[in-house]
Tab-separated table of C-alpha atoms in Angstrom:
chain	number	residue	atom	x	y	z
A	24	UNK	CA	1.497	27.795	-15.663
A	25	UNK	CA	3.302	25.975	-13.044
A	26	UNK	CA	6.759	26.845	-12.052
A	27	UNK	CA	7.417	24.542	-9.155
A	28	UNK	CA	5.845	22.073	-6.719
A	29	UNK	CA	6.608	22.134	-3.028
A	30	UNK	CA	6.588	18.494	-1.832
A	31	UNK	CA	7.735	18.628	1.824
A	32	UNK	CA	6.953	15.917	4.032
A	33	UNK	CA	4.649	16.430	6.989
A	34	UNK	CA	6.742	16.118	10.147
A	35	UNK	CA	5.837	15.035	13.581
A	36	UNK	CA	5.913	17.530	16.330
A	37	UNK	CA	7.676	15.062	18.634
A	38	UNK	CA	11.010	13.481	17.300
A	39	UNK	CA	10.592	10.398	19.220
A	40	UNK	CA	13.990	8.533	19.901
A	41	UNK	CA	14.686	5.911	17.164
A	42	UNK	CA	16.465	2.470	17.690
A	43	UNK	CA	17.471	0.552	14.674
A	44	UNK	CA	17.528	-3.054	14.556
A	45	UNK	CA	19.915	-3.992	11.587
A	46	UNK	CA	22.957	-2.110	10.217
A	47	UNK	CA	22.798	-3.387	6.538
A	48	UNK	CA	23.323	-1.498	3.314
A	49	UNK	CA	19.931	0.022	3.210
A	50	UNK	CA	20.132	1.437	6.795
A	51	UNK	CA	23.482	3.123	5.958
A	52	UNK	CA	22.433	4.445	2.402
A	53	UNK	CA	18.644	5.367	3.043
A	54	UNK	CA	17.075	5.043	6.614
A	55	UNK	CA	19.968	7.202	8.218
A	56	UNK	CA	20.646	9.685	5.584
A	57	UNK	CA	16.989	10.329	5.507
A	58	UNK	CA	16.565	10.576	9.268
A	59	UNK	CA	19.640	13.138	9.224
A	60	UNK	CA	17.927	15.310	6.588
A	61	UNK	CA	14.489	15.064	8.702
A	62	UNK	CA	16.154	15.613	12.128
A	63	UNK	CA	14.866	12.470	13.578
A	64	UNK	CA	16.689	11.479	16.977
A	65	UNK	CA	18.372	8.170	16.386
A	66	UNK	CA	19.708	6.868	19.834
A	67	UNK	CA	20.795	3.486	19.364
A	68	UNK	CA	21.518	0.623	16.737
A	69	UNK	CA	21.928	-3.265	16.923
A	70	UNK	CA	23.131	-5.830	14.466
A	71	UNK	CA	23.816	-9.594	14.632
A	72	UNK	CA	27.420	-8.262	13.451
A	73	UNK	CA	28.768	-6.156	16.119
A	74	UNK	CA	31.454	-4.639	14.146
A	75	UNK	CA	28.716	-3.640	11.457
A	76	UNK	CA	26.794	-1.749	13.957
A	77	UNK	CA	29.871	0.042	15.485
A	78	UNK	CA	30.932	1.246	12.038
A	79	UNK	CA	27.352	2.492	11.313
A	80	UNK	CA	27.177	4.333	14.738
A	81	UNK	CA	30.386	6.026	14.259
A	82	UNK	CA	29.493	7.012	10.670
A	83	UNK	CA	26.105	8.507	11.946
A	84	UNK	CA	27.072	9.870	15.416
A	85	UNK	CA	24.657	7.109	17.071
A	86	UNK	CA	25.284	7.279	20.755
A	87	UNK	CA	24.404	3.693	21.727
A	88	UNK	CA	25.627	0.526	20.295
A	89	UNK	CA	23.986	-2.678	21.744
A	90	UNK	CA	25.426	-6.297	21.798
A	91	UNK	CA	22.254	-7.804	22.058
A	92	UNK	CA	18.407	-7.012	21.140
A	93	UNK	CA	17.379	-7.528	24.755
A	94	UNK	CA	19.960	-4.972	25.885
A	95	UNK	CA	18.257	-2.384	23.474
A	96	UNK	CA	14.963	-3.130	24.510
A	97	UNK	CA	15.732	-2.711	28.170
A	98	UNK	CA	17.570	0.750	27.267
A	99	UNK	CA	14.924	2.231	25.041
A	100	UNK	CA	12.410	4.543	26.718
A	101	UNK	CA	8.585	3.996	26.436
A	102	UNK	CA	8.165	6.417	23.544
A	103	UNK	CA	10.712	4.772	21.515
A	104	UNK	CA	10.373	3.866	17.935
A	105	UNK	CA	11.985	0.667	16.633
A	106	UNK	CA	13.168	0.686	13.116
A	107	UNK	CA	13.333	-3.150	12.156
A	108	UNK	CA	15.498	-3.396	9.064
A	109	UNK	CA	16.156	-7.039	8.816
A	110	UNK	CA	15.275	-9.698	5.983
A	111	UNK	CA	11.646	-10.649	5.856
A	112	UNK	CA	12.287	-13.991	7.263
A	113	UNK	CA	13.658	-12.354	10.394
A	114	UNK	CA	10.714	-10.232	10.944
A	115	UNK	CA	8.703	-12.408	13.142
A	116	UNK	CA	11.465	-13.467	15.544
A	117	UNK	CA	12.278	-9.697	16.132
A	118	UNK	CA	8.621	-8.706	16.583
A	119	UNK	CA	8.240	-11.473	19.219
A	120	UNK	CA	10.730	-9.854	21.247
A	121	UNK	CA	9.759	-6.134	21.146
A	122	UNK	CA	7.512	-4.905	23.910
A	123	UNK	CA	3.872	-4.800	23.836
A	124	UNK	CA	2.607	-1.410	22.600
A	125	UNK	CA	5.746	-0.365	20.788
A	126	UNK	CA	5.705	1.773	17.778
A	127	UNK	CA	7.502	-0.242	14.920
A	128	UNK	CA	8.572	0.531	11.390
A	129	UNK	CA	9.162	-2.888	9.570
A	130	UNK	CA	11.529	-2.951	6.489
A	131	UNK	CA	9.465	-4.381	3.476
A	132	UNK	CA	8.625	-7.086	2.638
A	133	UNK	CA	6.147	-7.903	5.255
A	134	UNK	CA	7.470	-11.484	5.732
A	135	UNK	CA	8.331	-13.721	2.825
A	136	UNK	CA	4.904	-14.838	1.812
A	137	UNK	CA	1.226	-14.053	2.751
A	138	UNK	CA	1.159	-16.591	5.306
A	139	UNK	CA	4.135	-14.661	7.221
A	140	UNK	CA	2.335	-11.342	6.338
A	141	UNK	CA	-0.726	-12.630	8.255
A	142	UNK	CA	1.274	-13.970	11.294
A	143	UNK	CA	2.849	-10.208	11.479
A	144	UNK	CA	-0.355	-8.793	11.136
A	145	UNK	CA	-1.881	-10.804	13.889
A	146	UNK	CA	1.206	-10.471	16.182
A	147	UNK	CA	1.192	-6.800	16.011
A	148	UNK	CA	-2.556	-6.771	16.980
A	149	UNK	CA	-1.924	-9.127	19.710
A	150	UNK	CA	0.610	-7.117	21.164
A	151	UNK	CA	-1.226	-3.810	20.533
A	152	UNK	CA	1.614	-2.476	18.428
A	153	UNK	CA	1.604	0.612	16.276
A	154	UNK	CA	3.020	-1.085	13.231
A	155	UNK	CA	4.003	0.624	9.681
A	156	UNK	CA	5.738	-1.002	6.835
A	157	UNK	CA	8.555	0.704	4.896
A	158	UNK	CA	6.926	0.885	1.623
A	159	UNK	CA	8.816	4.189	0.982
A	160	UNK	CA	8.039	4.681	-2.724
A	161	UNK	CA	4.640	6.154	-1.841
A	162	UNK	CA	6.783	9.026	-0.275
A	163	UNK	CA	9.339	9.728	-2.886
A	164	UNK	CA	9.103	13.454	-3.673
A	165	UNK	CA	8.069	12.793	-7.333
A	166	UNK	CA	5.194	10.753	-6.068
A	167	UNK	CA	4.504	13.310	-3.726
A	168	UNK	CA	4.275	15.744	-6.463
A	169	UNK	CA	1.939	13.653	-8.575
A	170	UNK	CA	-0.427	13.178	-5.506
A	171	UNK	CA	-0.405	17.041	-5.312
A	172	UNK	CA	-1.459	17.407	-8.965
A	173	UNK	CA	-4.319	14.877	-8.510
A	174	UNK	CA	-5.510	16.783	-5.250
A	175	UNK	CA	-5.511	19.945	-7.360
A	176	UNK	CA	-7.539	18.101	-9.972
A	177	UNK	CA	-5.020	18.958	-12.652
A	178	UNK	CA	-4.562	15.548	-13.889
A	179	UNK	CA	-8.253	14.431	-13.713
A	180	UNK	CA	-9.088	10.861	-13.081
A	181	UNK	CA	-6.392	8.359	-13.240
A	182	UNK	CA	-6.717	5.676	-15.868
A	183	UNK	CA	-3.402	4.472	-16.621
A	184	UNK	CA	-0.258	3.638	-14.498
A	185	UNK	CA	2.621	2.072	-16.260
A	186	UNK	CA	6.100	1.095	-14.711
A	187	UNK	CA	9.005	0.012	-16.935
A	188	UNK	CA	12.207	-1.018	-15.663
A	189	UNK	CA	15.248	-2.073	-17.866
A	190	UNK	CA	18.496	-2.020	-16.128
A	191	UNK	CA	21.193	-4.124	-14.672
A	192	UNK	CA	21.018	-4.839	-10.982
A	193	UNK	CA	23.980	-6.404	-9.219
A	194	UNK	CA	21.785	-8.865	-7.055
A	195	UNK	CA	24.871	-10.236	-5.500
A	196	UNK	CA	25.133	-7.287	-3.354
A	197	UNK	CA	22.510	-9.002	-1.140
A	198	UNK	CA	23.839	-12.420	-0.267
A	199	UNK	CA	20.633	-13.797	1.388
A	200	UNK	CA	18.839	-13.186	-2.001
A	201	UNK	CA	20.611	-16.237	-3.721
A	202	UNK	CA	19.019	-18.682	-1.437
A	203	UNK	CA	15.328	-17.012	-1.551
A	204	UNK	CA	12.868	-18.792	-3.610
A	205	UNK	CA	11.160	-15.330	-4.166
A	206	UNK	CA	13.361	-12.411	-5.505
A	207	UNK	CA	12.031	-9.854	-8.066
A	208	UNK	CA	8.466	-9.498	-7.195
A	209	UNK	CA	8.954	-9.819	-3.471
A	210	UNK	CA	12.064	-7.657	-3.052
A	211	UNK	CA	11.612	-4.981	-5.909
A	212	UNK	CA	8.577	-5.092	-8.008
A	213	UNK	CA	6.590	-5.204	-4.526
A	214	UNK	CA	7.367	-1.330	-4.547
A	215	UNK	CA	5.532	-0.812	-7.671
A	216	UNK	CA	2.641	-3.007	-6.741
A	217	UNK	CA	2.244	-1.163	-3.393
A	218	UNK	CA	2.479	2.348	-5.305
A	219	UNK	CA	-0.278	1.167	-7.674
A	220	UNK	CA	-2.404	0.045	-4.651
A	221	UNK	CA	-1.801	3.441	-2.945
A	222	UNK	CA	-2.878	5.318	-6.043
A	223	UNK	CA	-5.798	3.217	-7.320
A	224	UNK	CA	-6.758	1.065	-4.263
A	225	UNK	CA	-7.108	-2.800	-4.319
A	226	UNK	CA	-7.274	-4.426	-7.649
A	227	UNK	CA	-9.664	-6.879	-8.697
A	228	UNK	CA	-7.135	-9.363	-9.773
A	229	UNK	CA	-3.490	-9.791	-10.656
A	230	UNK	CA	-1.904	-11.395	-13.655
A	231	UNK	CA	1.889	-12.113	-13.597
A	232	UNK	CA	4.855	-14.146	-15.060
A	233	UNK	CA	8.167	-13.922	-13.176
A	234	UNK	CA	11.382	-15.501	-14.703
A	235	UNK	CA	14.989	-16.022	-14.143
A	236	UNK	CA	17.558	-15.107	-16.484
A	237	UNK	CA	20.641	-17.079	-18.238
A	238	UNK	CA	23.144	-14.277	-16.896
A	239	UNK	CA	22.053	-14.846	-13.177
A	240	UNK	CA	21.261	-18.606	-12.934
A	241	UNK	CA	21.691	-18.596	-9.049
A	242	UNK	CA	18.714	-16.226	-8.623
A	243	UNK	CA	15.196	-17.413	-8.615
A	244	UNK	CA	13.798	-14.461	-10.728
A	245	UNK	CA	15.030	-11.240	-12.000
A	246	UNK	CA	12.372	-10.351	-14.395
A	247	UNK	CA	8.685	-9.817	-14.305
A	248	UNK	CA	5.567	-8.785	-16.111
A	249	UNK	CA	2.490	-7.926	-13.721
A	250	UNK	CA	-0.951	-6.579	-14.698
A	251	UNK	CA	-3.240	-5.314	-11.986
A	252	UNK	CA	-6.896	-5.463	-13.108
A	253	UNK	CA	-8.920	-2.330	-12.330
A	254	UNK	CA	-11.719	-2.938	-14.629
A	255	UNK	CA	-12.486	-2.012	-18.504
A	256	UNK	CA	-11.460	1.625	-18.015
A	257	UNK	CA	-8.267	1.499	-16.001
A	258	UNK	CA	-4.775	-0.017	-17.014
A	259	UNK	CA	-2.016	-0.796	-14.516
A	260	UNK	CA	1.135	-2.390	-15.848
A	261	UNK	CA	4.560	-3.463	-14.452
A	262	UNK	CA	7.366	-4.672	-16.519
A	263	UNK	CA	10.904	-5.242	-15.233
A	264	UNK	CA	14.025	-6.512	-16.462
A	265	UNK	CA	17.295	-6.552	-14.250
A	266	UNK	CA	19.548	-8.285	-16.587
A	267	UNK	CA	20.068	-5.523	-19.329
A	268	UNK	CA	23.943	-5.558	-19.153
A	269	UNK	CA	24.474	-4.106	-22.669
A	270	UNK	CA	25.585	-0.606	-21.517
A	271	UNK	CA	23.991	2.346	-20.245
A	272	UNK	CA	22.382	3.919	-23.147
A	273	UNK	CA	19.272	1.718	-23.398
A	274	UNK	CA	18.896	1.201	-19.638
A	275	UNK	CA	15.598	2.868	-18.450
A	276	UNK	CA	13.179	3.369	-15.463
A	277	UNK	CA	10.106	5.387	-15.502
A	278	UNK	CA	6.736	5.698	-14.066
A	279	UNK	CA	3.967	7.024	-16.242
A	280	UNK	CA	0.603	8.146	-15.007
A	281	UNK	CA	-2.124	9.161	-17.149
A	282	UNK	CA	-5.377	11.025	-16.339
A	283	UNK	CA	-8.414	12.369	-18.120
A	284	UNK	CA	-6.873	15.902	-18.086
A	285	UNK	CA	-2.997	15.520	-17.893
A	286	UNK	CA	-0.182	12.936	-17.641
A	287	UNK	CA	3.145	12.743	-15.998
A	288	UNK	CA	6.280	10.918	-16.765
A	289	UNK	CA	8.894	10.277	-14.062
A	290	UNK	CA	12.257	9.041	-15.009
A	291	UNK	CA	13.870	7.703	-11.809
A	292	UNK	CA	17.694	7.252	-11.959
A	293	UNK	CA	18.019	5.113	-8.668
A	294	UNK	CA	18.304	1.920	-10.658
A	295	UNK	CA	20.490	3.280	-13.634
A	296	UNK	CA	24.099	2.360	-13.325
A	297	UNK	CA	23.182	0.916	-9.755
A	298	UNK	CA	24.404	1.747	-7.030
A	299	UNK	CA	25.733	4.892	-8.471
A	300	UNK	CA	22.295	6.111	-10.023
A	301	UNK	CA	21.559	8.852	-12.413
A	302	UNK	CA	19.351	12.117	-12.236
A	303	UNK	CA	15.691	11.870	-12.036
A	304	UNK	CA	13.324	13.973	-14.212
A	305	UNK	CA	9.503	14.983	-13.865
A	306	UNK	CA	7.784	15.618	-17.057
A	307	UNK	CA	4.065	16.768	-17.185
A	308	UNK	CA	1.551	17.794	-19.674
A	309	UNK	CA	-2.007	19.344	-18.983
A	310	UNK	CA	-4.871	19.525	-21.561
A	311	UNK	CA	-6.313	22.683	-22.368
A	312	UNK	CA	-8.969	23.648	-24.839
A	313	UNK	CA	-7.129	26.995	-25.329
A	314	UNK	CA	-3.874	25.591	-26.260
A	315	UNK	CA	-1.780	22.891	-28.044
A	316	UNK	CA	-0.644	20.165	-25.639
A	317	UNK	CA	3.057	20.723	-24.492
A	318	UNK	CA	5.188	18.621	-22.225
A	319	UNK	CA	6.956	20.651	-19.620
A	320	UNK	CA	9.708	19.651	-17.139
A	321	UNK	CA	9.129	20.439	-13.420
A	322	UNK	CA	12.196	20.498	-11.046
A	323	UNK	CA	11.710	18.244	-8.010
A	324	UNK	CA	13.944	18.553	-5.019
A	325	UNK	CA	14.910	14.988	-3.542
A	326	UNK	CA	14.578	11.388	-4.809
A	327	UNK	CA	13.443	8.049	-3.906
A	328	UNK	CA	16.796	7.331	-1.991
A	329	UNK	CA	17.044	8.505	0.579
A	330	UNK	CA	14.268	11.047	0.807
A	331	UNK	CA	11.178	8.782	0.505
A	332	UNK	CA	12.321	7.097	3.761
A	333	UNK	CA	11.462	10.293	5.581
A	334	UNK	CA	7.748	9.848	4.817
A	335	UNK	CA	7.680	6.055	6.171
A	336	UNK	CA	8.999	7.024	9.530
A	337	UNK	CA	7.087	10.444	9.614
A	338	UNK	CA	3.805	8.491	9.116
A	339	UNK	CA	4.668	6.165	12.095
A	340	UNK	CA	5.641	9.215	14.252
A	341	UNK	CA	2.443	11.140	13.184
A	342	UNK	CA	0.174	8.259	14.337
A	343	UNK	CA	2.109	7.729	17.508
A	344	UNK	CA	1.660	11.383	18.685
A	345	UNK	CA	-1.968	11.343	17.576
A	346	UNK	CA	-1.735	13.881	14.849
A	347	UNK	CA	-3.386	11.185	12.544
A	348	UNK	CA	-5.539	8.264	13.236
A	349	UNK	CA	-3.231	5.789	11.667
A	350	UNK	CA	-0.145	5.575	9.370
A	351	UNK	CA	-0.884	5.514	5.703
A	352	UNK	CA	1.640	2.477	5.377
A	353	UNK	CA	-0.158	0.759	8.385
A	354	UNK	CA	0.131	-3.003	8.732
A	355	UNK	CA	-3.669	-2.840	8.138
A	356	UNK	CA	-3.051	-1.458	4.755
A	357	UNK	CA	0.153	-3.101	3.666
A	358	UNK	CA	-1.307	-6.692	4.045
A	359	UNK	CA	-3.194	-6.171	0.916
A	360	UNK	CA	0.120	-5.356	-0.836
A	361	UNK	CA	1.163	-8.690	0.305
A	362	UNK	CA	-1.952	-10.348	-0.873
A	363	UNK	CA	-1.244	-8.911	-4.444
A	364	UNK	CA	2.283	-10.174	-4.275
A	365	UNK	CA	0.978	-13.666	-3.455
A	366	UNK	CA	-1.596	-13.393	-6.189
A	367	UNK	CA	1.146	-12.546	-8.730
A	368	UNK	CA	3.214	-15.582	-7.546
A	369	UNK	CA	0.145	-17.795	-7.952
A	370	UNK	CA	-0.544	-16.414	-11.486
A	371	UNK	CA	2.888	-17.043	-12.397
A	372	UNK	CA	2.919	-20.441	-11.220
A	373	UNK	CA	-0.195	-21.278	-13.236
A	374	UNK	CA	1.361	-20.438	-16.286
A	375	UNK	CA	-1.377	-18.986	-18.208
A	376	UNK	CA	-4.009	-20.735	-20.505
A	377	UNK	CA	-2.317	-23.369	-22.405
A	378	UNK	CA	-2.614	-22.989	-26.212
A	379	UNK	CA	-3.494	-26.821	-26.505
A	380	UNK	CA	-6.858	-25.830	-25.049
A	381	UNK	CA	-7.670	-24.265	-28.326
A	382	UNK	CA	-5.802	-26.328	-30.808
A	383	UNK	CA	-6.715	-30.146	-30.619
A	384	UNK	CA	-5.168	-31.352	-33.842
A	385	UNK	CA	-2.808	-28.944	-35.500
């Protein structure tokens, strides 16, 4: 019988100095709180709005605030890690200015489409950069707990992953999204696509439909249905609705994993009553020929925000110091997440198989 699961992140021996580009909400609510927990050494910050960088630096005791990106680059030592936390459309201009051979953690998405992702991938290769993408859900403590159960062969072989999100998300918190032609999949469900890939590998194909909502007519899309095709014996489904503004009782967000010998249901609270959030829960069941199946609850310390952000940065630092060959979240790997996203949008644009193909004269 399990009583607890230890899911501590593996941390680098060398806490390289971190220089952050961008001082927006995600940096203040996730990056910097996570780095404080991990003991990472944040030495500098830059933002196109100097006052915002100053406020963040004061809040987190960051010693250096830079008025220009070039000033940061000039100041940063050779072993610096650059944490690039800018909108996807600004990633390439920033990368073009960073020094050759730099270690960089890029905020997701990896550009705004697959074409930009390929440019980013090519650019980091040309500049010999060690590049990782901040797809941090892979490293949420409850996901690490699932991976531990899988390593110990307690769940058996995975055959089903389901993500279901029915919440109200105040998308107006992010001004740049109102002008974006791609919203829900590119900036949210991309996390779940990446997680499924991380657990099952690349799918054979992707089916999807992403839509807007009358409550949020200024947003390109706020709901999605995504099916990732892994053949006849594996199911991977993602269902999201960010416009459930009918009170908290029926809001939900869960990730379910089913294996041949056990299953896990994770209710993750980060999206409930956003940005306040709610408590997580981790329930599991293990099949046994000697006993009736029984769902049990396992306490998990930490959550997606901010603790998962430790893992994204730790992977980059571990690779930089040579403890691992490459980050788990390398640009080489995450380019395939962007390919899945592109496939999802193409599938959505295609609109499915018309009913008229089957009924000529109703």
